[in-house]
PDB file of C-alpha atoms in Angstrom:
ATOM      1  CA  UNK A   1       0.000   0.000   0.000  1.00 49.00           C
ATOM      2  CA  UNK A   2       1.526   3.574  -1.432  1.00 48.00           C
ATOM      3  CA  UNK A   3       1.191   6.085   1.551  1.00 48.00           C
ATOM      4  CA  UNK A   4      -0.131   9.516   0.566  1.00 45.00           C
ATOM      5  CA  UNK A   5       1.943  12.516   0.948  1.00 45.00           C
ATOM      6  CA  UNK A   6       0.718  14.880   3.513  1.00 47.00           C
ATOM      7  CA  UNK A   7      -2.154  16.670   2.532  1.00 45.00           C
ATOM      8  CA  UNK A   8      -1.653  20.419   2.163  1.00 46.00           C
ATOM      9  CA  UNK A   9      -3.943  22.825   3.625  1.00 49.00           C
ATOM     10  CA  UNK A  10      -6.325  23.980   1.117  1.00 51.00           C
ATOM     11  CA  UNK A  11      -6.975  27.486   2.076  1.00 49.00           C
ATOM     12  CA  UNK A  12      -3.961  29.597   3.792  1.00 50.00           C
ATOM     13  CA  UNK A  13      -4.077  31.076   7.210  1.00 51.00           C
ATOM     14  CA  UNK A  14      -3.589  34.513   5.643  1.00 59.00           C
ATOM     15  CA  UNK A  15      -5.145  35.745   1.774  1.00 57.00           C
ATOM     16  CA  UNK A  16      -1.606  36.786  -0.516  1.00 56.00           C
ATOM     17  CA  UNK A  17      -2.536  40.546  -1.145  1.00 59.00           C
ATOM     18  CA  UNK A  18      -2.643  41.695  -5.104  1.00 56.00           C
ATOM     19  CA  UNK A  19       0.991  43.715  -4.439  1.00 60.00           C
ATOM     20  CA  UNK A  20       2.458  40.542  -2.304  1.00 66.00           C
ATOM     21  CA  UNK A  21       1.625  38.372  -5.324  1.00 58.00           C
ATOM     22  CA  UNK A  22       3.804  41.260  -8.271  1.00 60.00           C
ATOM     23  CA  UNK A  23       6.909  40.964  -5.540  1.00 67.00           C
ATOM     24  CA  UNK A  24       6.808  37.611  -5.074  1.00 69.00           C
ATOM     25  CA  UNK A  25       6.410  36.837  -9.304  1.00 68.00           C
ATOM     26  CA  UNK A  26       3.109  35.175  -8.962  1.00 71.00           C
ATOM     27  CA  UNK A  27       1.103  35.625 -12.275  1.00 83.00           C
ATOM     28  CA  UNK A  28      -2.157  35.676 -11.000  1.00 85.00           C
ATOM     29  CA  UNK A  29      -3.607  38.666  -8.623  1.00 85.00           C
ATOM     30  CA  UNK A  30      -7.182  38.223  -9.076  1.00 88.00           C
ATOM     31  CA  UNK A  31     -10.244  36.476 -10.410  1.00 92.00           C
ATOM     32  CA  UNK A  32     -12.983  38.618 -11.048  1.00 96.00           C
ATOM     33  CA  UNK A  33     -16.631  36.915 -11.850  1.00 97.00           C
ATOM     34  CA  UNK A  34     -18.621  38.733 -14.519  1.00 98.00           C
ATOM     35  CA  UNK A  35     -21.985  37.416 -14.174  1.00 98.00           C
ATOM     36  CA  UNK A  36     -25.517  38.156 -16.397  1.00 98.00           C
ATOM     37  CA  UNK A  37     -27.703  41.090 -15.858  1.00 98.00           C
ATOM     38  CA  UNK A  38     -31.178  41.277 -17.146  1.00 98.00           C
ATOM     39  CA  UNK A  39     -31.408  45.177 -16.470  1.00 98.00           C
ATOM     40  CA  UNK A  40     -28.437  46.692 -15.134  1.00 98.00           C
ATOM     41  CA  UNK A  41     -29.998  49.013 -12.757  1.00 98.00           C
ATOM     42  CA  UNK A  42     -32.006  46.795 -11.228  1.00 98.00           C
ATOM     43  CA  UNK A  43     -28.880  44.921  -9.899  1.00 98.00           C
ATOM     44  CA  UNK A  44     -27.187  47.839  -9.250  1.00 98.00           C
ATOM     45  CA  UNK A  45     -29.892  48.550  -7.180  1.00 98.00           C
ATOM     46  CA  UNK A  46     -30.177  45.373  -5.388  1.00 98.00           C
ATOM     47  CA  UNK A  47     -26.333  45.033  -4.473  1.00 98.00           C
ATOM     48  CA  UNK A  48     -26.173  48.212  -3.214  1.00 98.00           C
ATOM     49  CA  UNK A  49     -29.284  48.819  -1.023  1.00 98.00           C
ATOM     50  CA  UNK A  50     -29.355  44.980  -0.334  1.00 98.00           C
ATOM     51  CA  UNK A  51     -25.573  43.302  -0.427  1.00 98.00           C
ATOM     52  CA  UNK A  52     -23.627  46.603   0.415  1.00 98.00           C
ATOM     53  CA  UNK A  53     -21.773  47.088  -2.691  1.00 98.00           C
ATOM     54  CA  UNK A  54     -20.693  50.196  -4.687  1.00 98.00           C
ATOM     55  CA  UNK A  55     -20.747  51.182  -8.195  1.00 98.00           C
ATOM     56  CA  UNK A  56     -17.100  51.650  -9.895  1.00 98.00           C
ATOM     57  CA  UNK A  57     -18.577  51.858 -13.120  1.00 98.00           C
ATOM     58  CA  UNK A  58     -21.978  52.036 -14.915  1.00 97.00           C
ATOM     59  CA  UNK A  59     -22.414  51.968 -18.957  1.00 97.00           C
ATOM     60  CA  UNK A  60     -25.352  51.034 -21.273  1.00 95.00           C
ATOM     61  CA  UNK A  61     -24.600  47.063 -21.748  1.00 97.00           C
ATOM     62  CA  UNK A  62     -21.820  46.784 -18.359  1.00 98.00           C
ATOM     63  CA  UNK A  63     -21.596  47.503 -14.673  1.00 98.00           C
ATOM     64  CA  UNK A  64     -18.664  47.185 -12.592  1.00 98.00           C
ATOM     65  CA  UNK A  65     -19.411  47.146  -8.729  1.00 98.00           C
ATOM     66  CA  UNK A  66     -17.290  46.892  -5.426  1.00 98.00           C
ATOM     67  CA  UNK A  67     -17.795  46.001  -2.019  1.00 97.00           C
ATOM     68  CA  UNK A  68     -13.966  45.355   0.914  1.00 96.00           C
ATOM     69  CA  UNK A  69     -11.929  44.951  -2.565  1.00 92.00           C
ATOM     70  CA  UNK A  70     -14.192  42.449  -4.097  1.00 95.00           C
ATOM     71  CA  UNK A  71     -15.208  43.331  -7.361  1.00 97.00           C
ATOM     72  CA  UNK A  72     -17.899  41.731  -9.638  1.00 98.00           C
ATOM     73  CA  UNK A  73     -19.016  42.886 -13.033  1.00 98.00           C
ATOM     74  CA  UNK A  74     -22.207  42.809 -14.886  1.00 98.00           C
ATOM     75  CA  UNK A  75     -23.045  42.373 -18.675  1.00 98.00           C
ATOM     76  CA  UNK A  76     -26.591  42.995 -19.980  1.00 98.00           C
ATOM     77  CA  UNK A  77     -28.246  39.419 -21.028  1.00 97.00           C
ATOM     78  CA  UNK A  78     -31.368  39.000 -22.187  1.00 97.00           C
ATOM     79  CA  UNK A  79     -31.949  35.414 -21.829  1.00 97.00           C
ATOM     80  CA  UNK A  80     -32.846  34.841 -17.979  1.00 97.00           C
ATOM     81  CA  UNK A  81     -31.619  31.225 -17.926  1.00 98.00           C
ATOM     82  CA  UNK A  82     -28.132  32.243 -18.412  1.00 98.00           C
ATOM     83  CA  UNK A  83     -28.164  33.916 -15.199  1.00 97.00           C
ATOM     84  CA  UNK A  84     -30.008  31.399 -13.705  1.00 97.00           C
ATOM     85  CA  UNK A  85     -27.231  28.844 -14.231  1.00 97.00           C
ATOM     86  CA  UNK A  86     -24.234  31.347 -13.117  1.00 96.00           C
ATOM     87  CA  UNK A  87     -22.967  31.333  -9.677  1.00 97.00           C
ATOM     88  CA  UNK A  88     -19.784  33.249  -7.458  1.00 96.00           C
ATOM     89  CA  UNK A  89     -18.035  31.638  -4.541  1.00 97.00           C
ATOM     90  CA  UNK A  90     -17.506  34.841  -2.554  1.00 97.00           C
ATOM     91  CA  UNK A  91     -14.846  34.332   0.568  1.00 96.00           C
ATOM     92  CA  UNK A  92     -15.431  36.156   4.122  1.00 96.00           C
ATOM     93  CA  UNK A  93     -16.572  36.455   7.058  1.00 98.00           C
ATOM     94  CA  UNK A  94     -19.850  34.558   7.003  1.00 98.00           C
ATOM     95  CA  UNK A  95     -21.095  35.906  10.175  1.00 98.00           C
ATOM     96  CA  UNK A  96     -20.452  39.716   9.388  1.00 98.00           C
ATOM     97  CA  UNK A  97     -21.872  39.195   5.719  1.00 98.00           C
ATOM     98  CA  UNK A  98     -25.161  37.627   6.995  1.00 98.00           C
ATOM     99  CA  UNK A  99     -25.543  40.021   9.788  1.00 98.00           C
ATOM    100  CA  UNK A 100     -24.923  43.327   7.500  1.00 98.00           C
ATOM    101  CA  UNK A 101     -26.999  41.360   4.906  1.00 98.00           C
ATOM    102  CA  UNK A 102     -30.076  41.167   7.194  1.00 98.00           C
ATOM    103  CA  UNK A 103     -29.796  44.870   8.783  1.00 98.00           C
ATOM    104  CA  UNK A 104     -30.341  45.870   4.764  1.00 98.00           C
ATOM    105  CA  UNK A 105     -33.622  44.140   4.788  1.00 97.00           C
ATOM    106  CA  UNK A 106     -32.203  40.480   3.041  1.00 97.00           C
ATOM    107  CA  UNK A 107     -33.917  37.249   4.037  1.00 96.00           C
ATOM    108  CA  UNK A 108     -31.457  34.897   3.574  1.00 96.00           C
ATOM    109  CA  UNK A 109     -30.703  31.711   5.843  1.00 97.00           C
ATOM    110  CA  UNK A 110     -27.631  31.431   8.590  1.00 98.00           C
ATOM    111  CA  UNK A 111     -24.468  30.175   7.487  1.00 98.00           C
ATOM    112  CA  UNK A 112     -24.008  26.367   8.249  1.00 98.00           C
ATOM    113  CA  UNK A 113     -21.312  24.762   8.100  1.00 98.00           C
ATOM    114  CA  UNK A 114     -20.493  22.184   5.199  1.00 98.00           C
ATOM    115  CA  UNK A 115     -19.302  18.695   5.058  1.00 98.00           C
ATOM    116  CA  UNK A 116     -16.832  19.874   2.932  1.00 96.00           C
ATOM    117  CA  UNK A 117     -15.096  22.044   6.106  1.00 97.00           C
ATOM    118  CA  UNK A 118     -17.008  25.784   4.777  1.00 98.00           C
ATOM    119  CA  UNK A 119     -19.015  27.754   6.733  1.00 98.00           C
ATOM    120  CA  UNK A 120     -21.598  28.916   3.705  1.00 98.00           C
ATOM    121  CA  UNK A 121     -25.005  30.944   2.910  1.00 98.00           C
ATOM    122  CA  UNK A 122     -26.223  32.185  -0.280  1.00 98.00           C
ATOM    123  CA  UNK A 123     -27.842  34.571  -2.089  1.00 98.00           C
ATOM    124  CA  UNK A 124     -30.038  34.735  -5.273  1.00 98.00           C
ATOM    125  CA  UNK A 125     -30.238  38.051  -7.250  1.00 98.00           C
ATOM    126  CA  UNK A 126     -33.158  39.362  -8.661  1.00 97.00           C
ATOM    127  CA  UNK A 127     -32.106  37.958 -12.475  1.00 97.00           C
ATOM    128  CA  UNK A 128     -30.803  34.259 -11.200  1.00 98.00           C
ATOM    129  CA  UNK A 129     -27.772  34.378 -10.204  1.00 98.00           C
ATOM    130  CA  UNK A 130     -26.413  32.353  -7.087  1.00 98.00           C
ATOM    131  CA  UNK A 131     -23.706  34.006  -4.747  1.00 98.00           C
ATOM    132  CA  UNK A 132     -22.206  31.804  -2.415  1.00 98.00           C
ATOM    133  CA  UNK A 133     -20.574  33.236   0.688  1.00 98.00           C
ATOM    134  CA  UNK A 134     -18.447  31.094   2.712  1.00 98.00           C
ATOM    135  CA  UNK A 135     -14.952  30.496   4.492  1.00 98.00           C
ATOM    136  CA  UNK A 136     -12.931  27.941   6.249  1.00 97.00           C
ATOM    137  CA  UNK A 137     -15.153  26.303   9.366  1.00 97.00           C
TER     138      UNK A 137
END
C-alpha cells in the first residue's frame, strides 16, 4: 500500500494581497466573476441597497461594482436562464456578511457549516444568479 503525501492545507491562514503576489512573481492577482444582468440598474440597485456594494462603473450594456476589494461585473443578457445557471463563490466572514446582509432588509438563511469544512449561505439576485458566501469552518 503507497502512503499519501501529507495533505496540504487547502486554504492559507492569511489571503496573498494583489501587491504581495507582483513581488513575489506570482502571475495571478485576481479572479474577477462577470456574471448576467437582465437590467443593469435593477442589480445595481439590489447590491447596493441589499448586499452593500458600490458602483465603480456604470455603462449602457456593463456595470462594474465593489464592495472590501471584491469586485464583480455585470453584462446585460437577455436570456434569464443564463443567469439562472451562473454562480460566485464569494470568501469572508460569514457571520459579518449575513448580519450586514439582514440589517439591509435580506432574508437569507444562517451560514451552516459544510461537510466539505465551509461555513456557507447564499444569495439569489433578482435575475438568477447564485452568490455563495463562505470560508474555512
Amino acid at each position: 500500500m503507497r502512503s499519501m503525501p501529507p495533505r496540504a492545507n487547502a486554504f492559507p491562514a492569511e489571503p496573498v494581497q494583489p501587491g504581495e503576489a507582483v513581488r513575489a512573481g506570482r502571475g495571478i492577482l485576481a479572479t474577477v466573476p462577470v456574471l448576467a444582468s437582465l437590467q443593469l440598474a435593477e442589480t445595481r440597485q439590489f447590491y447596493v441597497e441589499r448586499l452593500g456594494f458600490t458602483a465603480l462603473l456604470e455603462m449602457d450594456h456593463y456595470l462594474i461594482l465593489q464592495r472590501d476589494g471584491c469586485e464583480l461585473h455585470f453584462w446585460h443578457c437577455t436570456e434569464r436562464h443564463i443567469a439562472e445557471n451562473t454562480s460566485c463563490y464569494v470568501r469572508g466572514d460569514t457571520a459579518a456578511l449575513h448580519a450586514d446582509f439582514a440589517q439591509r432588509g435580506l432574508l437569507v438563511e444562517p451560514p451552516q457549516v459544510r461537510p466539505w469544512g465551509m461555513r456557507e449561505f447564499h444569495v439569489i439576485d433578482p435575475h438568477g444568479n447564485l452568490l455563495k458566501f463562505g470560508e474555512p469552518a
